[in-house]
CSV table of C-alpha atoms in Angstrom, one decimal:
chain,number,residue,atom,x,y,z
A,264,MET,CA,0.0,-0.3,0.2
A,265,SER,CA,1.4,3.7,-1.1
A,266,LEU,CA,-0.9,5.7,1.2
A,267,THR,CA,0.7,7.9,3.3
A,268,PHE,CA,-1.3,9.5,6.1
A,269,ILE,CA,-1.1,12.9,7.4
A,270,ASP,CA,-2.3,14.6,10.4
A,271,ASN,CA,-2.9,18.2,11.1
A,272,ALA,CA,-1.6,18.9,7.1
A,273,PRO,CA,-1.5,22.0,5.8
A,274,LEU,CA,-3.9,22.7,2.9
A,275,LYS,CA,-2.7,26.3,1.6
A,276,ALA,CA,-0.8,25.2,-0.8
A,277,LEU,CA,-3.7,22.9,-2.3
A,278,ASN,CA,-6.3,25.7,-2.7
A,279,THR,CA,-6.4,28.8,-5.5
A,280,PHE,CA,-7.5,30.8,-2.6
A,281,GLY,CA,-4.5,30.6,-0.2
A,282,MET,CA,-6.3,30.2,2.4
A,283,ASP,CA,-4.0,29.0,5.5
A,284,VAL,CA,-6.2,26.3,6.9
A,285,ARG,CA,-5.5,22.4,7.7
A,286,ALA,CA,-6.4,19.2,7.6
A,287,ALA,CA,-7.3,16.7,10.6
A,288,HIS,CA,-6.0,13.7,8.2
A,289,PHE,CA,-4.9,14.1,5.1
A,290,VAL,CA,-3.7,11.5,2.1
A,291,ARG,CA,-2.9,11.5,-1.6
A,292,LEU,CA,-4.8,8.9,-3.8
A,293,THR,CA,-1.8,8.3,-6.7
A,294,ASP,CA,-3.0,4.6,-7.6
A,295,LEU,CA,-6.4,3.2,-7.5
A,296,ALA,CA,-5.4,0.1,-6.4
A,297,ASP,CA,-5.3,1.8,-3.0
A,298,LEU,CA,-9.3,2.5,-3.0
A,299,PRO,CA,-9.8,-0.3,-1.0
A,300,ALA,CA,-7.7,0.5,1.7
A,301,LEU,CA,-8.1,4.2,1.7
A,302,LEU,CA,-11.8,3.5,2.3
A,303,ALA,CA,-11.3,0.6,5.2
A,304,SER,CA,-9.4,2.9,6.7
A,305,GLN,CA,-10.0,4.9,10.3
A,306,PRO,CA,-9.8,8.2,9.2
A,307,TYR,CA,-11.8,7.3,6.6
A,308,ARG,CA,-14.5,5.6,8.5
A,309,GLN,CA,-14.4,8.7,11.0
A,310,GLY,CA,-15.2,11.3,8.3
A,311,PRO,CA,-16.2,13.4,7.1
A,312,VAL,CA,-14.0,13.3,4.0
A,313,LEU,CA,-13.4,16.3,1.3
A,314,TRP,CA,-12.1,15.1,-2.4
A,315,LEU,CA,-10.1,17.4,-3.4
A,316,GLY,CA,-8.9,17.7,-6.6
A,317,GLY,CA,-6.8,21.2,-8.1
A,318,GLY,CA,-8.0,23.3,-5.0
A,319,SER,CA,-9.2,26.0,-7.7
A,320,ASN,CA,-13.2,25.5,-7.0
A,321,LEU,CA,-13.4,26.1,-3.1
A,322,LEU,CA,-13.7,28.2,-0.3
A,323,PHE,CA,-12.2,26.9,3.1
A,324,THR,CA,-13.3,29.3,5.8
A,325,ARG,CA,-12.4,27.0,8.8
A,326,ASP,CA,-10.4,24.1,9.1
A,327,TYR,CA,-11.6,20.8,8.2
A,328,PRO,CA,-12.4,18.7,11.1
A,329,GLY,CA,-11.9,14.9,9.1
A,330,LEU,CA,-10.1,13.5,6.1
A,331,VAL,CA,-8.9,15.5,3.0
A,332,VAL,CA,-7.9,13.3,0.0
A,333,GLN,CA,-5.9,14.5,-2.8
A,334,VAL,CA,-6.9,12.5,-6.0
A,335,ALA,CA,-3.8,12.5,-7.7
A,336,LEU,CA,-4.5,10.0,-10.3
A,337,SER,CA,-2.5,10.5,-13.4
A,338,GLY,CA,-2.8,9.3,-17.0
A,339,ARG,CA,-3.9,9.9,-20.4
A,340,LYS,CA,-4.6,7.6,-23.3
A,341,LEU,CA,-5.8,7.1,-27.0
A,342,VAL,CA,-9.4,4.6,-26.2
A,343,ALA,CA,-9.9,4.1,-30.0
A,344,ASP,CA,-9.0,6.0,-33.2
A,345,GLN,CA,-11.6,6.0,-35.9
A,346,GLY,CA,-10.5,8.3,-38.5
A,347,GLU,CA,-12.1,11.6,-38.3
A,348,SER,CA,-12.5,11.0,-34.8
A,349,VAL,CA,-10.7,9.4,-31.4
A,350,LEU,CA,-11.9,8.5,-27.9
A,351,VAL,CA,-9.7,9.7,-25.5
A,352,GLU,CA,-9.2,9.2,-21.5
A,353,ALA,CA,-7.3,11.4,-19.0
A,354,ALA,CA,-7.0,10.5,-15.3
A,355,ALA,CA,-8.7,12.6,-12.9
A,356,GLY,CA,-5.5,14.0,-11.8
A,357,GLU,CA,-4.3,15.7,-14.6
A,358,ASN,CA,-4.1,19.2,-14.9
A,359,TRP,CA,-7.3,20.3,-17.3
A,360,HIS,CA,-4.9,23.0,-18.9
A,361,ASP,CA,-2.3,20.6,-19.6
A,362,TRP,CA,-4.5,18.1,-20.8
A,363,VAL,CA,-6.3,20.5,-23.4
A,364,ARG,CA,-2.7,21.4,-25.3
A,365,TYR,CA,-1.9,18.0,-25.3
A,366,THR,CA,-4.8,17.2,-27.4
A,367,LEU,CA,-4.2,20.0,-29.4
A,368,THR,CA,-0.6,18.8,-30.0
A,369,GLN,CA,-2.3,15.3,-30.7
A,370,GLY,CA,-4.4,17.0,-33.4
A,371,TRP,CA,-7.5,15.8,-31.7
A,372,PHE,CA,-9.7,19.0,-31.4
A,373,GLY,CA,-12.7,20.6,-29.2
A,374,LEU,CA,-11.2,21.3,-26.0
A,375,GLU,CA,-9.8,24.7,-27.4
A,376,ASN,CA,-11.8,27.1,-26.2
A,377,LEU,CA,-12.1,25.5,-22.6
A,378,SER,CA,-7.9,26.4,-21.8
A,379,LEU,CA,-6.4,27.8,-18.8
A,380,ILE,CA,-9.3,27.1,-17.2
A,381,PRO,CA,-7.7,26.1,-13.9
A,382,GLY,CA,-8.3,22.7,-11.7
A,383,SER,CA,-8.4,19.3,-12.4
A,384,VAL,CA,-9.9,16.6,-15.3
A,385,GLY,CA,-11.6,15.3,-12.7
A,386,ALA,CA,-13.5,18.5,-11.8
A,387,SER,CA,-14.5,19.2,-15.7
A,388,PRO,CA,-17.7,16.5,-15.3
A,389,VAL,CA,-18.7,18.1,-11.7
A,390,GLN,CA,-18.9,21.7,-12.9
A,391,ASN,CA,-19.6,20.9,-16.4
A,392,ILE,CA,-16.8,23.4,-16.8
A,393,GLY,CA,-17.5,25.7,-19.3
A,394,ALA,CA,-16.2,29.1,-21.5
A,395,TYR,CA,-16.3,31.0,-24.7
A,396,GLY,CA,-19.6,28.7,-25.8
A,397,VAL,CA,-18.4,25.4,-25.2
A,398,GLU,CA,-19.0,22.9,-22.1
A,399,VAL,CA,-17.5,20.0,-20.9
A,400,LYS,CA,-20.7,18.1,-21.8
A,401,ASP,CA,-20.6,18.5,-25.8
A,402,THR,CA,-17.3,16.5,-26.4
A,403,LEU,CA,-17.5,14.2,-23.4
A,404,THR,CA,-18.7,10.9,-23.9
A,405,GLU,CA,-18.1,9.0,-20.6
A,406,VAL,CA,-16.6,9.4,-16.8
A,407,LEU,CA,-15.4,6.4,-15.3
A,408,CYS,CA,-16.1,6.0,-11.5
A,409,ALA,CA,-15.9,4.6,-8.1
A,410,ASP,CA,-18.9,3.7,-6.5
A,411,LEU,CA,-18.4,4.6,-2.9
A,412,ASP,CA,-21.2,3.3,-1.3
A,413,GLN,CA,-20.4,-0.1,-3.1
A,414,GLY,CA,-16.8,-0.3,-1.4
A,415,GLY,CA,-15.3,1.6,-4.7
A,416,ARG,CA,-17.1,-0.8,-7.1
A,417,LEU,CA,-15.7,0.8,-10.7
A,418,VAL,CA,-18.8,2.0,-12.9
A,419,THR,CA,-19.2,3.5,-16.4
A,420,LEU,CA,-21.4,7.1,-16.4
A,421,THR,CA,-23.0,8.0,-19.8
A,422,ASN,CA,-22.9,11.9,-21.0
A,423,ALA,CA,-26.9,11.0,-20.5
A,424,GLU,CA,-26.6,9.8,-16.9
A,425,CYS,CA,-24.4,12.6,-15.9
A,426,ALA,CA,-27.4,14.8,-16.5
A,427,PHE,CA,-25.7,18.1,-17.1
A,428,GLY,CA,-27.1,21.3,-16.4
A,429,TYR,CA,-25.3,24.8,-16.6
A,430,ARG,CA,-22.9,24.6,-14.1
A,431,ASP,CA,-24.6,21.5,-12.7
A,432,SER,CA,-24.2,17.7,-13.1
A,433,VAL,CA,-25.2,14.6,-11.3
A,434,PHE,CA,-22.0,14.8,-9.0
A,435,LYS,CA,-23.3,17.9,-7.3
A,436,HIS,CA,-26.8,16.2,-6.1
A,437,ALA,CA,-28.3,13.6,-3.7
A,438,GLY,CA,-27.2,10.1,-4.7
A,439,GLY,CA,-24.4,11.8,-7.1
A,440,GLN,CA,-21.5,12.1,-4.5
A,441,ARG,CA,-21.2,8.6,-4.3
A,442,TYR,CA,-19.0,8.5,-7.5
A,443,LEU,CA,-15.1,9.4,-7.6
A,444,VAL,CA,-14.2,10.1,-10.6
A,445,CYS,CA,-11.4,8.6,-11.5
A,446,ALA,CA,-11.2,9.1,-15.5
A,447,VAL,CA,-12.7,10.9,-18.0
A,448,ARG,CA,-13.6,10.3,-21.6
A,449,PHE,CA,-13.7,12.6,-24.6
A,450,ARG,CA,-15.0,12.2,-28.8
A,451,LEU,CA,-12.3,15.1,-30.1
A,452,SER,CA,-12.1,15.3,-34.0
A,453,ARG,CA,-9.6,15.6,-36.0
A,454,ALA,CA,-11.2,18.3,-38.3
A,455,PRO,CA,-11.1,21.6,-37.1
A,456,HIS,CA,-14.2,23.1,-36.7
A,457,VAL,CA,-13.7,26.1,-34.6
A,458,LYS,CA,-16.0,27.9,-32.7
A,459,THR,CA,-15.0,31.7,-32.5
A,460,GLY,CA,-18.7,33.6,-32.4
A,461,TYR,CA,-18.7,34.1,-28.5
A,462,GLY,CA,-17.1,37.4,-27.1
A,463,ASP,CA,-14.2,38.6,-27.4
A,464,ILE,CA,-12.7,35.4,-29.4
A,465,GLU,CA,-13.2,37.0,-32.7
A,466,ARG,CA,-11.9,40.3,-31.5
A,467,GLU,CA,-8.4,38.5,-30.4
A,468,LEU,CA,-8.1,36.0,-33.4
A,469,ARG,CA,-8.7,39.2,-36.0
A,470,THR,CA,-4.9,40.2,-34.5
A,471,LEU,CA,-3.2,37.1,-35.3
A,472,PRO,CA,-1.9,36.6,-39.2
A,473,SER,CA,-4.3,33.1,-39.7
A,474,TRP,CA,-7.4,35.4,-39.7
A,475,PRO,CA,-10.3,34.8,-41.2
A,476,THR,CA,-9.3,31.0,-40.9
A,477,PRO,CA,-7.6,30.4,-37.7
A,478,THR,CA,-6.7,26.9,-36.6
A,479,PRO,CA,-7.4,25.2,-33.2
A,480,GLY,CA,-4.1,26.2,-31.9
A,481,ASP,CA,-4.6,29.8,-32.4
A,482,VAL,CA,-8.3,29.6,-30.7
A,483,SER,CA,-6.6,28.1,-27.7
A,484,GLN,CA,-4.0,31.1,-27.5
A,485,ALA,CA,-6.8,33.3,-27.9
A,486,VAL,CA,-8.5,31.7,-25.2
A,487,ILE,CA,-5.2,32.3,-22.9
A,488,ASN,CA,-4.9,35.9,-24.1
A,489,ILE,CA,-8.5,37.1,-22.9
A,490,ARG,CA,-8.2,34.8,-19.9
A,491,LYS,CA,-4.6,36.1,-18.9
A,492,ALA,CA,-5.9,39.8,-19.5
A,493,LYS,CA,-8.8,39.9,-17.4
A,494,LEU,CA,-8.2,36.9,-14.7
A,495,PRO,CA,-5.6,37.1,-12.2
A,496,ASP,CA,-3.3,34.4,-11.3
A,497,PRO,CA,-4.1,32.6,-8.7
A,498,ARG,CA,0.2,32.1,-7.8
A,499,GLU,CA,0.4,35.3,-8.0
A,500,LEU,CA,-2.9,36.6,-6.1
A,501,GLY,CA,-5.4,34.0,-4.5
A,502,ASN,CA,-8.8,33.4,-6.4
A,503,ALA,CA,-11.0,29.9,-7.4
A,504,GLY,CA,-12.1,32.2,-11.0
A,505,SER,CA,-15.6,33.2,-11.3
A,506,PHE,CA,-17.1,33.2,-8.1
A,507,PHE,CA,-20.2,33.4,-9.2
A,508,LYS,CA,-22.7,31.7,-11.8
A,509,ASN,CA,-24.3,33.7,-14.8
A,510,PRO,CA,-28.0,33.8,-13.5
A,511,VAL,CA,-30.9,32.3,-15.3
A,512,VAL,CA,-33.9,33.9,-14.5
A,513,PRO,CA,-37.9,34.1,-16.1
A,514,GLN,CA,-37.7,35.8,-19.7
A,515,ALA,CA,-40.1,38.3,-18.3
A,516,LEU,CA,-38.1,39.1,-15.6
A,517,ALA,CA,-34.7,40.0,-18.1
A,518,ASP,CA,-36.9,41.7,-20.0
A,519,ALA,CA,-37.9,44.0,-17.6
A,520,LEU,CA,-34.3,44.6,-15.9
A,521,ALA,CA,-33.6,45.3,-20.2
A,522,GLY,CA,-36.1,47.6,-20.2
A,523,ALA,CA,-34.7,49.7,-16.8
A,524,HIS,CA,-31.1,49.1,-17.8
A,525,PRO,CA,-30.5,48.3,-21.7
A,526,SER,CA,-27.0,47.7,-21.5
A,527,LEU,CA,-27.7,44.5,-19.2
A,528,PRO,CA,-26.2,41.2,-21.2
A,529,ARG,CA,-28.4,38.6,-21.8
A,530,TYR,CA,-28.8,35.4,-23.7
A,531,PRO,CA,-31.0,33.0,-24.6
A,532,ALA,CA,-31.2,30.1,-21.8
A,533,GLY,CA,-33.9,27.8,-23.2
A,534,PRO,CA,-38.1,27.8,-23.4
A,535,GLY,CA,-39.4,31.2,-21.0
A,536,GLN,CA,-35.9,31.7,-19.4
A,537,CYS,CA,-32.9,33.8,-20.4
A,538,LYS,CA,-28.9,34.0,-18.7
A,539,LEU,CA,-27.9,37.1,-17.4
A,540,ALA,CA,-24.6,38.6,-16.6
A,541,ALA,CA,-23.6,38.2,-13.3
A,542,GLY,CA,-20.0,40.2,-13.9
A,543,TRP,CA,-22.3,43.0,-15.0
A,544,LEU,CA,-24.5,42.8,-12.4
A,545,ILE,CA,-21.8,43.4,-9.4
A,546,GLU,CA,-20.2,45.8,-11.0
A,547,GLN,CA,-23.5,47.6,-11.6
A,548,ALA,CA,-24.5,47.2,-7.9
A,549,GLY,CA,-20.6,48.8,-7.2
A,550,PHE,CA,-18.4,45.9,-6.1
A,551,LYS,CA,-15.6,46.2,-8.8
A,552,GLY,CA,-12.6,46.4,-7.8
A,553,HIS,CA,-14.1,47.0,-4.0
A,554,ARG,CA,-12.1,46.0,-1.1
A,555,GLN,CA,-12.8,45.0,2.8
A,556,GLY,CA,-9.7,44.3,4.3
A,557,ASP,CA,-7.3,41.9,2.1
A,558,ALA,CA,-10.8,40.2,0.7
A,559,GLY,CA,-11.6,42.1,-2.7
A,560,VAL,CA,-13.1,42.2,-6.0
A,561,HIS,CA,-11.0,42.0,-9.1
A,562,GLU,CA,-10.3,45.8,-10.2
A,563,ARG,CA,-10.9,43.6,-13.9
A,564,GLN,CA,-13.6,41.6,-13.6
A,565,ALA,CA,-16.4,41.5,-10.9
A,566,LEU,CA,-17.1,38.0,-11.4
A,567,VAL,CA,-13.7,37.3,-9.4
A,568,LEU,CA,-13.2,37.3,-5.8
A,569,VAL,CA,-9.6,37.8,-4.6
A,570,ASN,CA,-7.1,37.1,-1.6
A,571,TYR,CA,-5.0,40.3,-1.5
A,572,GLY,CA,-2.7,38.5,0.9
A,573,ALA,CA,-4.3,38.0,4.6
A,574,ALA,CA,-7.8,37.5,4.3
A,575,SER,CA,-9.6,34.4,5.5
A,576,GLY,CA,-12.2,32.1,4.1
A,577,SER,CA,-15.0,33.7,6.4
A,578,GLU,CA,-14.0,37.2,5.0
A,579,ILE,CA,-13.8,36.3,1.3
A,580,HIS,CA,-17.5,34.7,2.4
A,581,ALA,CA,-18.8,37.4,4.3
A,582,LEU,CA,-17.9,39.7,1.0
A,583,ALA,CA,-19.4,37.3,-1.1
A,584,GLN,CA,-23.0,37.6,0.7
A,585,ALA,CA,-22.9,40.9,1.1
A,586,ILE,CA,-22.5,41.3,-2.9
A,587,GLN,CA,-25.7,38.5,-3.1
A,588,ALA,CA,-27.5,40.8,-0.8
A,589,GLU,CA,-26.6,44.0,-3.0
A,590,VAL,CA,-27.8,42.3,-6.3
A,591,GLU,CA,-30.8,41.5,-5.0
A,592,ARG,CA,-31.9,44.3,-3.7
A,593,ARG,CA,-30.9,46.5,-6.6
A,594,PHE,CA,-32.2,44.0,-9.5
A,595,GLY,CA,-34.5,41.1,-7.7
A,596,VAL,CA,-32.0,38.1,-8.8
A,597,ARG,CA,-30.1,36.2,-6.3
A,598,LEU,CA,-26.2,34.8,-7.5
A,599,SER,CA,-25.2,31.7,-6.7
A,600,PRO,CA,-21.5,30.8,-5.8
A,601,GLU,CA,-19.9,28.7,-8.4
A,602,PRO,CA,-17.3,27.1,-5.5
A,603,VAL,CA,-17.6,24.5,-2.7
A,604,ILE,CA,-17.7,26.5,0.2
A,605,ILE,CA,-16.5,24.5,3.5
């Protein structure tokens, strides 16, 4: 067995907000063969248990009183080559951006719009990560999981069984948390069908020599450039990326808000529904660049809450709650956090 349990373990380097917290117990899972021993261990049986990926989608407001398991499973492979498309697999512990760039070097296309999203491959289906008109569900075919309620028995969930929604999946709901994501499979194309019509991508691509026929690699680089310009590097300024989801509201409410605020960005979100830009709402509520001690809202992107150095998780959470309250007071819209708050 290669499991090494650590008591009173520091977690500051394992969460992108840089919260200086500790776990009562900590272990890294690098080999799926060790899972039965992990499930039988005293720290696991005593609980509670937190499964940790890249630490980029959570906010610690306190020390963790139980066991933190860092899922560090690694591996990439070509499962099937079907000529015009390929079925490929990445283990849950693989870095997401590294995986995207690897697929591009192999001539496998479809993930380029999701470049530079922080976190691990294992977190991608849980959150149904998305950016610039693409979501992970668009190319994901299967999720290989360990059923924790069945002693770690390996099961495969299809795309449909994952019940994907906007930043949502079966893994975030009752019953779905029994599944530990071990690996994810994607069907990617050998043909470069780029998607450039969302947000700032086309404007960025127009600056490149390849325009008007950009490659998937060009799209990836454009997305990287845009994200670097708008979003702070968590290695330099603690953050978890976008802190709030773009709210989906009834069309009637969106129309009423647009009548009062003509510059309000809004997007169709299904019959009778409309998606609003959370960043716009937060900025209009006066929070862009706002700072309370070392807890703040980024000066270039109102969706991003940041730790300027010594903020506690409780202070970041209090700021988030203040934003929610003011946006709801002004617009009648309740924002929902993206990160898990512990």
